[in-house]
XYZ file of C-alpha atoms in Angstrom:
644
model
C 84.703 76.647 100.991
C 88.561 78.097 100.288
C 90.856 75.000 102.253
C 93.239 77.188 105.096
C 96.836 75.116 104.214
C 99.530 74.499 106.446
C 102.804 73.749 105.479
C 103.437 70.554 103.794
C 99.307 70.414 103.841
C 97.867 69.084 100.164
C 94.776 69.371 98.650
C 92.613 68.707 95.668
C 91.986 70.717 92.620
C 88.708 70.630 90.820
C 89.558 72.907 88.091
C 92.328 72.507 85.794
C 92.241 76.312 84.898
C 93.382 78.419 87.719
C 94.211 81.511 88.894
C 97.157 82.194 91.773
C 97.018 85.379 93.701
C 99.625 86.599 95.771
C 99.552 89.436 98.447
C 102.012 90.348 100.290
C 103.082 94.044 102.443
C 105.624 94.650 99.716
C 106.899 94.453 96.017
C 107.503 91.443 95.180
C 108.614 89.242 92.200
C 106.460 86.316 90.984
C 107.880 83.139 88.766
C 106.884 79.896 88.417
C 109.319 76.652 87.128
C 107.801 73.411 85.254
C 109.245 70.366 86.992
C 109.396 66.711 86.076
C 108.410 63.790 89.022
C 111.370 65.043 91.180
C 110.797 68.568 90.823
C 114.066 69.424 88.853
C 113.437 72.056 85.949
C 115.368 71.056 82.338
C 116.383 74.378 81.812
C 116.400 78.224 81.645
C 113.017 77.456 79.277
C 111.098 75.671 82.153
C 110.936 78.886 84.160
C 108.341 82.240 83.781
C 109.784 84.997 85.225
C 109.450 88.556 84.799
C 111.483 88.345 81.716
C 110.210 85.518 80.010
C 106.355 85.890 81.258
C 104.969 83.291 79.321
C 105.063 79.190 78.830
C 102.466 76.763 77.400
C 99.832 76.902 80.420
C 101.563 79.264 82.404
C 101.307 83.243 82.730
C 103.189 85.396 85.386
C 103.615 89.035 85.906
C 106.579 91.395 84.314
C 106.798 92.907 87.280
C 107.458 93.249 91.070
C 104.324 94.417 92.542
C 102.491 93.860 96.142
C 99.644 91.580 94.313
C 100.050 89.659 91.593
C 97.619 87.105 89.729
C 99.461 84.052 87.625
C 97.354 82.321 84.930
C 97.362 78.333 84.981
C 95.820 76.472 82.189
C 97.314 72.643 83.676
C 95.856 71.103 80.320
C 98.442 73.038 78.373
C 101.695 72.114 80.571
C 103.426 69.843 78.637
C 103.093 65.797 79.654
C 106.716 66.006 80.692
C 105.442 68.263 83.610
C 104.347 67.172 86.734
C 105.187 70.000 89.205
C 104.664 73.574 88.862
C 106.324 75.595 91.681
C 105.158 79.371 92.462
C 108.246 81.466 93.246
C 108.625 84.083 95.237
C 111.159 86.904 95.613
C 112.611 89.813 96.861
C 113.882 92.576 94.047
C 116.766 94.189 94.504
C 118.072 97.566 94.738
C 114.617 98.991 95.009
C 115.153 100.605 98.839
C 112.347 98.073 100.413
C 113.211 94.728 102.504
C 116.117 92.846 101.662
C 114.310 89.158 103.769
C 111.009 88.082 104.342
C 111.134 87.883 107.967
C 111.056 92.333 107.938
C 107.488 92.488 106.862
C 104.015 91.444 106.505
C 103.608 87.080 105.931
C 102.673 86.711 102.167
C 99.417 85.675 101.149
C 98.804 82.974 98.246
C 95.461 82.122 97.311
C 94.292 79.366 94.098
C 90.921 80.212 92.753
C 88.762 79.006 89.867
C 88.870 81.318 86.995
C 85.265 82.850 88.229
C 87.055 83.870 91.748
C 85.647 81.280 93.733
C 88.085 80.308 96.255
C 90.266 76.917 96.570
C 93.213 77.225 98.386
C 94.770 79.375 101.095
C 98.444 79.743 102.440
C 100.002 82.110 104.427
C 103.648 81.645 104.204
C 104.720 81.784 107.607
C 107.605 81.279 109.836
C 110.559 83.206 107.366
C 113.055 85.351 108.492
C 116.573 85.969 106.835
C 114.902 84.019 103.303
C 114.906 86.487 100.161
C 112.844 83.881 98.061
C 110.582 81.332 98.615
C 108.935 78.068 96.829
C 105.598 79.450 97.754
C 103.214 76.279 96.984
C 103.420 73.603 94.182
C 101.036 72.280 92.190
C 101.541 68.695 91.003
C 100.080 65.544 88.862
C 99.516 62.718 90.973
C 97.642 59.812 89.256
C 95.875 61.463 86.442
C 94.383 64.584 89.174
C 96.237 67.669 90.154
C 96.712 68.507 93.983
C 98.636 71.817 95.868
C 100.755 71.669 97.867
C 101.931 74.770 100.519
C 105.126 74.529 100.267
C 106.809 77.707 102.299
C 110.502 76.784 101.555
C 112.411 79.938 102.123
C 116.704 80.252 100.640
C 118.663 82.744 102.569
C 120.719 83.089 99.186
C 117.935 83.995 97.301
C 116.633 83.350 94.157
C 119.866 81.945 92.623
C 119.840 79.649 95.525
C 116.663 78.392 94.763
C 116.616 77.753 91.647
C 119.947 75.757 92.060
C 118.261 74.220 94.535
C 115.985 72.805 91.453
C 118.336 71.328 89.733
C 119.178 74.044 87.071
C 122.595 74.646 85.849
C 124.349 78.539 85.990
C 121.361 78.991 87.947
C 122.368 82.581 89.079
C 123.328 83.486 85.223
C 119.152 82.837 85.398
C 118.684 84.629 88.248
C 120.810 87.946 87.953
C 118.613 87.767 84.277
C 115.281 87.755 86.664
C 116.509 90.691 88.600
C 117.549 92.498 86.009
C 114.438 92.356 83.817
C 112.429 93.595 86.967
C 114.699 96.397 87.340
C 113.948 97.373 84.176
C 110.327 98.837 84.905
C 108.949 100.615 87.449
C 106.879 99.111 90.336
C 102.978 100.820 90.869
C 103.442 103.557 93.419
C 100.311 102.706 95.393
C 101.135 99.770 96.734
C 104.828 100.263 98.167
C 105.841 103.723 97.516
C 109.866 104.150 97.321
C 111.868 105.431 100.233
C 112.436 109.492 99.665
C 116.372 110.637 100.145
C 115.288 113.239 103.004
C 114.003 110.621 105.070
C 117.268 109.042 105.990
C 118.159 110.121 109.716
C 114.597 111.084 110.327
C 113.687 110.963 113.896
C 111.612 107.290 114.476
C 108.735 109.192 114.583
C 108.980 110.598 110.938
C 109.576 106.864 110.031
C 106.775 105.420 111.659
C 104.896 107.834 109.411
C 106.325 106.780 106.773
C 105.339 102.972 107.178
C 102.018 103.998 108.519
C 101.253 105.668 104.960
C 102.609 102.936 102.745
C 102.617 99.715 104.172
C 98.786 99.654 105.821
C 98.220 95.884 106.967
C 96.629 93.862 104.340
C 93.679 91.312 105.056
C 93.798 87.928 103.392
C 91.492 87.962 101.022
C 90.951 86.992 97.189
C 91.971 89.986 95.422
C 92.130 90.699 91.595
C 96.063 91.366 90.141
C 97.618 94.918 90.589
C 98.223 95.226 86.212
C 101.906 95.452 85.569
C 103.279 98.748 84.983
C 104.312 99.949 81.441
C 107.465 101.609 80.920
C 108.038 105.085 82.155
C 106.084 107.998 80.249
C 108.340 111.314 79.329
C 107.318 113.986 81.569
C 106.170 116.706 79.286
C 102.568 116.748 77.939
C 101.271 114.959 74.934
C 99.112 112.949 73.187
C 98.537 109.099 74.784
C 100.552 106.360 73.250
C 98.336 103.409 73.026
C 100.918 101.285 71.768
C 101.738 97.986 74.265
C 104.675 98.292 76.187
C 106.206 94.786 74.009
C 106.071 96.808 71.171
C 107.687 100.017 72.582
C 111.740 100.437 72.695
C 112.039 99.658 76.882
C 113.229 102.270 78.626
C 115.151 101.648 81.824
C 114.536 103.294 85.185
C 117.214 103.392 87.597
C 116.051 103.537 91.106
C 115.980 106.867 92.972
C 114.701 109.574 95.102
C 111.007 110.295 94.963
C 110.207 113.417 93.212
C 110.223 116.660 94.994
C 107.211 118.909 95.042
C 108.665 121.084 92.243
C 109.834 118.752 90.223
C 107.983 116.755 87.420
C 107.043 113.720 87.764
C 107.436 110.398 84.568
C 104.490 108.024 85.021
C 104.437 105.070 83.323
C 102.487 105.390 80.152
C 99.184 103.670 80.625
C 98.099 101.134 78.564
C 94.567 99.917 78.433
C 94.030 96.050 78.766
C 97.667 95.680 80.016
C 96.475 93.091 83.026
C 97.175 89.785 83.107
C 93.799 87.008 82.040
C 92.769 85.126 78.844
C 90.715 87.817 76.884
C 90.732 91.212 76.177
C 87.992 91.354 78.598
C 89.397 89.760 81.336
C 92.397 91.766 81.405
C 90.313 94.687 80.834
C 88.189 93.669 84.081
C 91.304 92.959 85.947
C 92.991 96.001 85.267
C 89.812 97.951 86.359
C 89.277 96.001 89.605
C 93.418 96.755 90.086
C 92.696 100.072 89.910
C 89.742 100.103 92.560
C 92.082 98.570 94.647
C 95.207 100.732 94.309
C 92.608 103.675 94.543
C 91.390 102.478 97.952
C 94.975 101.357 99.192
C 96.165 104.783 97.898
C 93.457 106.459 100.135
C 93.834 104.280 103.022
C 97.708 105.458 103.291
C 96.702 108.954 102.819
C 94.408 108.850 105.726
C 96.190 106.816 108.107
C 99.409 109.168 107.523
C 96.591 112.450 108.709
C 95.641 110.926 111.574
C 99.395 109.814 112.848
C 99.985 113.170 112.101
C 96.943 114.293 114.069
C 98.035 112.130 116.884
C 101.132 113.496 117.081
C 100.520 116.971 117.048
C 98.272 115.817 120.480
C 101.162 114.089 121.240
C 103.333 116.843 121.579
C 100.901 119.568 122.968
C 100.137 116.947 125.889
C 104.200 116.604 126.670
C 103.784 120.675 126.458
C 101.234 121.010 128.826
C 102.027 118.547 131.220
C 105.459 120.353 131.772
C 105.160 123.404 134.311
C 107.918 124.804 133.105
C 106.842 124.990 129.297
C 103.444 125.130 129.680
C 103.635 128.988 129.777
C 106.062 131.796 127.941
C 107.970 131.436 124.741
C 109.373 128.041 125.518
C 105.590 126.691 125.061
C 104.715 128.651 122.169
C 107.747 127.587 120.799
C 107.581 123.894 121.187
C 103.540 124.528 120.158
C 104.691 126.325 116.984
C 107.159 122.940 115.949
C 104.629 120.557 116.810
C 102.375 121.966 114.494
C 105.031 122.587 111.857
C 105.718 119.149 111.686
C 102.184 118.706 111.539
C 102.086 120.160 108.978
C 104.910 118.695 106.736
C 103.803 115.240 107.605
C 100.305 116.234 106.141
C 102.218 117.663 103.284
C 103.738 114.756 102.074
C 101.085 112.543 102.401
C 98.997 114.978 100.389
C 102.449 114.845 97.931
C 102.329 111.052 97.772
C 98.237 111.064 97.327
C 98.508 113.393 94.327
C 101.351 111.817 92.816
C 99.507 107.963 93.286
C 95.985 110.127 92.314
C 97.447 111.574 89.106
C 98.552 108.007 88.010
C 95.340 106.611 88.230
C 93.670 109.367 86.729
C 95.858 108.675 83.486
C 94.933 104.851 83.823
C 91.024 105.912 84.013
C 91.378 108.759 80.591
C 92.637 105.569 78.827
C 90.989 102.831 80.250
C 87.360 104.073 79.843
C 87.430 104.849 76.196
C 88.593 101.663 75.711
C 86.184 99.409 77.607
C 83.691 97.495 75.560
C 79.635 97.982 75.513
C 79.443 95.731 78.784
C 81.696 97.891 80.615
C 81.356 101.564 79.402
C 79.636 104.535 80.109
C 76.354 104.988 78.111
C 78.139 108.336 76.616
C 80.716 105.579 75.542
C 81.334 106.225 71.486
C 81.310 102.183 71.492
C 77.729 102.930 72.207
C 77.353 104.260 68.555
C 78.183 101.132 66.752
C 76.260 98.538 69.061
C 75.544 94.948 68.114
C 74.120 92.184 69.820
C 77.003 90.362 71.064
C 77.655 86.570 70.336
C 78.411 85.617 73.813
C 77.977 87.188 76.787
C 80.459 89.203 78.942
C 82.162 88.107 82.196
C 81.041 91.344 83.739
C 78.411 94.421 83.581
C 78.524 97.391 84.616
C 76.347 98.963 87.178
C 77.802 102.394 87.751
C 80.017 104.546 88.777
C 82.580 104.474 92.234
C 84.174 107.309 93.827
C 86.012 108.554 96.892
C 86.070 112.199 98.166
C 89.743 112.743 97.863
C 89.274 113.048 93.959
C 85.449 112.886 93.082
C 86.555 113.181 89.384
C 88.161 109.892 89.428
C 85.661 107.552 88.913
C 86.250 103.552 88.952
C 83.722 101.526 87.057
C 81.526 99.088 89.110
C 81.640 95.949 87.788
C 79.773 92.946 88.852
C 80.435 89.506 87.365
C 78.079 87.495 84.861
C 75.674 85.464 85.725
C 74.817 87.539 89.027
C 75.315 85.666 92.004
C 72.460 88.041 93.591
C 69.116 90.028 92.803
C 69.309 94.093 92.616
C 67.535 96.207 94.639
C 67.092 99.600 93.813
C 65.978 101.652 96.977
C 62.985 103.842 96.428
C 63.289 105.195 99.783
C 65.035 108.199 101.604
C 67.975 106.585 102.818
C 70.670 108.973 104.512
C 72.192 110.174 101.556
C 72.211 114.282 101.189
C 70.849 113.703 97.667
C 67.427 112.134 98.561
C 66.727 114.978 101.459
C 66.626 117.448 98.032
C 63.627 115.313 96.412
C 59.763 114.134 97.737
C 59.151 110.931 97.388
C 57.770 111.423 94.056
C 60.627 112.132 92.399
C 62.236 109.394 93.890
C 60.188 106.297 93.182
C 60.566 107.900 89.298
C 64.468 108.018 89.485
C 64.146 104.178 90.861
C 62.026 102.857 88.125
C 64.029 104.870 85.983
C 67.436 103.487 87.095
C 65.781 99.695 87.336
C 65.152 100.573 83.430
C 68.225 101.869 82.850
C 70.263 97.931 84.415
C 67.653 95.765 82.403
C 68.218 97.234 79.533
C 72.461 97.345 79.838
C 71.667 93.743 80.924
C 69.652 92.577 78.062
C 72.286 94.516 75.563
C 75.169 92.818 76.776
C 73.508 89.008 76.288
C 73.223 87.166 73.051
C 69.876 87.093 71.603
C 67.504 84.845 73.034
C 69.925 83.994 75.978
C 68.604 86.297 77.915
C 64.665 87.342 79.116
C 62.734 90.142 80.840
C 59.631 89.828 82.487
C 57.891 92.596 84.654
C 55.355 92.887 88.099
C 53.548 96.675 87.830
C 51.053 95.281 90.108
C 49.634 99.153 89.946
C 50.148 100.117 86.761
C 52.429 103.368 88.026
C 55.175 102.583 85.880
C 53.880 102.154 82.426
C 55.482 105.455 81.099
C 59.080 103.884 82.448
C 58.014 100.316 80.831
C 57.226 101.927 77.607
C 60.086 102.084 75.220
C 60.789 97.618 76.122
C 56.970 97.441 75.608
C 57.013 99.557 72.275
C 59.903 97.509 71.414
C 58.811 94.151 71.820
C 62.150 93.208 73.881
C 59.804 91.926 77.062
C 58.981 88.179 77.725
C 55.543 89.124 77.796
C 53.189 92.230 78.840
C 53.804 93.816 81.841
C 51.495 92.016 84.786
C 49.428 94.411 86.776
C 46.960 93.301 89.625
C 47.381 90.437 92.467
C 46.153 88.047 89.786
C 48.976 89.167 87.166
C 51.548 88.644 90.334
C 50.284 85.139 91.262
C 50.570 84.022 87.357
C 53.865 85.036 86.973
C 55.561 84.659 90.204
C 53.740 80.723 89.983
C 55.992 80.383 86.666
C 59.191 81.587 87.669
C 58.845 79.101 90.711
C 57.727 76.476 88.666
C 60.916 77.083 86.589
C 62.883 77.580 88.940
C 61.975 74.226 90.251
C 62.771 72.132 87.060
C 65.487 73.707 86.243
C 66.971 72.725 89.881
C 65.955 69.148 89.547
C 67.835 68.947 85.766
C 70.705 70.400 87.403
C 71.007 67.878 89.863
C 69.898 65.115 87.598
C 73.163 65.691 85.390
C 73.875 66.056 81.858
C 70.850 65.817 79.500
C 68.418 66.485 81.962
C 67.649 69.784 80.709
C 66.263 67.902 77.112
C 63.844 66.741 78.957
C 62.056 69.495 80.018
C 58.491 70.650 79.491
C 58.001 72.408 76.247
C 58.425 76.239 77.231
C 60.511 75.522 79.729
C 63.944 76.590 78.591
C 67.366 77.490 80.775
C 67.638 80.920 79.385
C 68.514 83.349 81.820
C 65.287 85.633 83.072
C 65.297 89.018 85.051
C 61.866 89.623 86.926
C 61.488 93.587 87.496
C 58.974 93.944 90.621
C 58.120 97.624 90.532
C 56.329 99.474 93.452
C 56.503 95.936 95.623
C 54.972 95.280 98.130
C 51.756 96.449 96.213
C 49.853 93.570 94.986
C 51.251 90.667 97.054
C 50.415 89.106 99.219
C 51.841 86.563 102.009
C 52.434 83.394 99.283
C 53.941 85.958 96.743
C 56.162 87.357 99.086
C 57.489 84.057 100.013
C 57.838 83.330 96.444
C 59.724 86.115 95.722
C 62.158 85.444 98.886
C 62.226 81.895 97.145
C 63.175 83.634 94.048
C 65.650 85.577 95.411
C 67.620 82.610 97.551
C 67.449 79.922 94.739
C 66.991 81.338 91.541
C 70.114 83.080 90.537
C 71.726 79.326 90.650
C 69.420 78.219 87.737
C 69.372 81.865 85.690
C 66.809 83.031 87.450
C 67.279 86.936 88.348
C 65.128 89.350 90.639
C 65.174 93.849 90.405
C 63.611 94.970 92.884
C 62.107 98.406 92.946
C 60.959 99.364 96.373
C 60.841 101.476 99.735
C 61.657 99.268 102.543
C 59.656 101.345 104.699
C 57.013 100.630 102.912
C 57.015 97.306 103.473
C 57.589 97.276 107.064
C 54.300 95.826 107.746
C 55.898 92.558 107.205
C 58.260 93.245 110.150
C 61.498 90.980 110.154
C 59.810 88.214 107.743
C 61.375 90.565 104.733
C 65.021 90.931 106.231
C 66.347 87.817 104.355
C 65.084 89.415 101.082
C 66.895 92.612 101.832
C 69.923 91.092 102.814
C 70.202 88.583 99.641
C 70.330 91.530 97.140
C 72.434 94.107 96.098
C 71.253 97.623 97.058
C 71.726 100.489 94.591
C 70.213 103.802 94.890
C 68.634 106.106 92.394
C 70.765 109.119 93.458
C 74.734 109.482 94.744
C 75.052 107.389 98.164
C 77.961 106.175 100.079
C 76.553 103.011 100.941
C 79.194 100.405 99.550
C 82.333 99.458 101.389
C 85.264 98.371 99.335
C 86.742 94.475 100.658
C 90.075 95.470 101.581
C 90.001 98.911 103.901
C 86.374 99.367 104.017
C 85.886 102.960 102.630
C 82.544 104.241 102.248
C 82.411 105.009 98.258
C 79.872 106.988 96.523
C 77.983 105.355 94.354
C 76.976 107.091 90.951
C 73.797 105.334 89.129
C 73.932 105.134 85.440
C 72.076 107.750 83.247
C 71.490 107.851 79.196
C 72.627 111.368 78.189
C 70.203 114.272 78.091
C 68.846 114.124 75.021
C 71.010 110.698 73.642
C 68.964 108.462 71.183
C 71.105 105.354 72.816
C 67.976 103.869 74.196
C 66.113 104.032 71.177
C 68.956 102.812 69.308
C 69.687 99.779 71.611
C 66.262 98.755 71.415
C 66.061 99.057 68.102
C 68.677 96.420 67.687
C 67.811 94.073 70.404
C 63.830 93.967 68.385
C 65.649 93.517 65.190
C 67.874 90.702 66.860
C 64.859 88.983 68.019
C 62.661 88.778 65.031
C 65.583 87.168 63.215
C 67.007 84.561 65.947
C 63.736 84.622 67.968
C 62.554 85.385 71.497
């Protein structure tokens, strides 16, 4: 459970690598300075900033964004360290708030590096304070603790790191500010002020916040990627170069672009997100983009509908007026309530596009770029498969899109192991696609799909560290089975008939339960097992379920579900919940502990942080594509030479 702090609160850390995520309503700058036992720094080389990003066991962002993610690896601080303090602070000449106290309470969160929560803080309480010792994390007795700190300096970040003990601390600090003036901030989550909106009226500027600074929730988000330098304008090929080894180029603050006028995005760069592997910045920089993708949206929509309320606004002041409720005086204030209508609209459609065609650029980069885990199967990486070594941190599952832009499509990525079973729904649902096909057609797609994850998820695992068994209790899926049977990739032959799901659903328990009782017996245990009993991870398919099982299988399987992902045990389920409604509400745990996924497009997922209803896109070999053949091929050669 993720500890709320208080100011001045402490608490321990079981992990000595950690990640620090910070949200707040605006751009931000995030540092961090390496202390001794009374928190005094030696020097300009004991702090990350923006300019200086990296020290032994610390990593912080280049630049000011609205979310940020800093590295910590506290086995690689030197032993002179016994603090490190989190900075934050306000840039300057940017157009947004000048103290803390004018928006939205930061958020800092310290997670593991698998997510999993530690540590809350919401800095409260600051007003005039342009920079802030966020929290601290220090060495007390051999252990690490943090500490939520919340110590705001009116004089900013020259004041605070004077405050540390540094000398010609704002020589350090006018270095900071410079070096984050030197890039330009992500659009999506702060956009900058535009020059025609000074001397709106304060309805135009509630607008204005209303589309850009939507409230935030608190919760543990993946880093916004910092933003490359600025791309020329004109057309092109992509520069994949990385930023650090491009000449910088400097953007002065300004304007926002007019309609008619071009507009310089930064150059994307694939991978350029903060985390310890190619993959994890990879992963990062593709959640990033979900999320500026969703906050992008979110201030698109909210902008229509204060628009839309407006415009009712002003018809209702029309009407309720006798004297303009008739004659040209009420056409005429009808005509400029919808006029300005219709330029708020505009500009929020401007400032969609604009974040839109960003992202796009990110995505034509990002995806070729994306390793076997993570790509498309019409990926060229596809081509030159392998079996890996070591398996990824994350796999994906398909495809995510909003309506705004259907074309951009964000990769849906769910971290390794999987913390729950799939289910892929055989039924109707209440998406438009499924009204199109009988049911048929649909339990095919399923099986199909279920095929289509097993087979991504065996690829992406070295061999022999990862198993397959399958329930076809009625045999109706032995064309979809085929190619793993034909390829001798499958733990064993698929099981068909009650007796087949009693056998193999009695195993998995079994395993299940000896694997638990290792776990908990410590280190060493796991020698000690029964020969065949190994801690490889296993996926069981159940196809067509609830045929074949009966009421001790299906409380197996809900046993399978709840405990066995914790010991590498994994369940996909292939199924029409209607058709198992004869079990009434005994089955709604089941449903609820895995991860529905649909055969055809359906908006059934919500995003964490605005709750948007995204489409979800299934993945598909191409027509015609010898990928499956191919991947097979290679997994069955893997396996006769390191062994099931």
């Amino acid at each position: 459970m993720t500890a709320e702090l208080v100011r001045g609160q402490n608490h321990p850390l079981p992990h000595t690598r950690l990640e620090i995520r910070v949200s707040a309503g605006h751009p931000v700058l995030a540092a961090a300075t390496l202390g001794d036992e009374e928190g005094r720094i030696a020097g300009p080389e004991a702090v990350a900033h923006p300019g200086a990003a990296e020290l032994p066991g610390i990593e912080v962002p280049r630049q000011a964004a609205a979310r940020h993610r800093l590295a910590v690896d506290l086995e690689a601080v030197r032993d002179t360290v016994h603090r490190v303090s989190v900075l934050l602070a306000l840039p300057v000449g940017t157009g947004g708030p000048t103290r803390f106290g004018a928006s939205a309470a930061p958020v800092v969160t310290v997670t593991a590096p698998d997510g999993t929560g530690i540590a809350d803080y919401t800095i409260t309480g600051l007003d005039r304070e342009s920079a802030v010792v966020a929290l601290e994390l220090y060495r007390r007795q051999g252990s690490w603790k943090v500490r939520a700190v919340g110590q705001g300096y009116e004089g900013g970040l020259a004041a605070l790191l004077a405050d540390q003990g540094l000398d010609r601390a704002p020589e350090l600090a006018g270095t900071v500010l410079d070096a984050v003036a030197q890039g330009l901030a992500r659009a999506v989550p702060a956009p900058a002020p535009r020059a025609e909106d000074a001397g709106r009226v304060p309805e135009d500027e509630r607008a204005q916040q209303t589309a850009q600074t939507r409230p935030t929730v608190p919760v543990h988000l993946p880093v916004t990627p910092p933003p490359p330098p600025a791309a020329p304008a004109s057309g092109g090929p992509i520069d994949y170069t990385h930023p650090g080894r491009r000449p910088a180029a400097a953007a002065a603050p300004g304007p926002a672009p007019q309609p008619d006028a071009p507009t310089a995005f930064p150059t994307p760069v694939a991978g350029d997100a903060t985390g310890w592997t190619m993959d994890e910045r990879l992963y990062n920089q593709v959640w990033g983009m979900f999320e500026d993708l969703a906050r992008a949206t979110a201030a698109y929509r909210s902008a229509c509908n204060f628009a839309e309320s407006r415009l009712d606004q002003e018809i209702d002041r029309v009407l309720a007026d006798p004297r303009s409720r008739i004659g040209g005086a009420g056409d005429a204030a009808r005509a400029a309530a919808k006029a300005k209508h219709d330029e708020l609209t505009a500009r929020a459609q401007e400032v969609l596009d604009r974040d839109l065609g960003q992202l796009t650029a990110e995505s034509e980069v990002v995806e070729p770029a994306l390793p076997a885990a993570y790509a498309r199967w019409d990926n060229p990486v596809w081509q030159t498969y392998r079996v890996p070594m070591e398996p990824p941190m994350a796999v994906r599952l398909g495809d995510l899109h909003l309506p705004e832009r259907t074309g951009l499509r964000i990769p849906f990525l769910a971290r390794l192991p999987l913390a729950r079973g799939i289910w892929v729904d055989s039924g109707r649902g209440h998406s438009e696609a499924t009204s199109l096909l009988d049911a048929a057609e649909l339990r095919r797609l399923a099986l199909d799909c279920a095929v289509t994850h097993a087979v991504r998820l065996l690829a992406v695992h070295p061999a022999g560290s990862f198993r397959i068994r399958v329930i076809d209790a009625a045999g109706a899926g032995a064309s979809a089975f085929a190619p793993l049977v034909e390829a001798g990739v499958l733990a064993g032959p698929p099981a068909a008939g009650a007796a087949g799901v009693t056998t193999v659903l009695k195993q998995l328990t079994e395993r299940v339960d000896l694997l638990q009782m290792a776990a908990r017996a410590g280190a060493g245990a796991t020698e000690d097992l029964p020969p065949g009993v190994d801690t490889a991870e296993e996926l069981l398919i159940v196809h067509d379920f609830p045929h074949g099982f009966d009421d001790r299988a299906v409380n197996q399987l809900r046993y399978l579900a709840d405990e066995g992902p914790a010991v590498g045990t994994h369940l996909l389920l292939v199924a029409d919940r209607a058709e198992a409604a004869a079990y009434g509400p005994v089955l709604d745990p089941l449903w609820r502990s895995l991860m529905r996924l649909t055969p055809v497009p359906d908006d059934h997922l919500a995003d964490p942080w605005v709750g948007h209803a995204w489409t979800y896109e299934p993945p598909a070999f191409p027509a015609g594509s010898g990928i499956l053949r191919q991947v097979l091929a290679q997994l069955a050669d893997s396996r006769r030479q390191w062994g099931p």
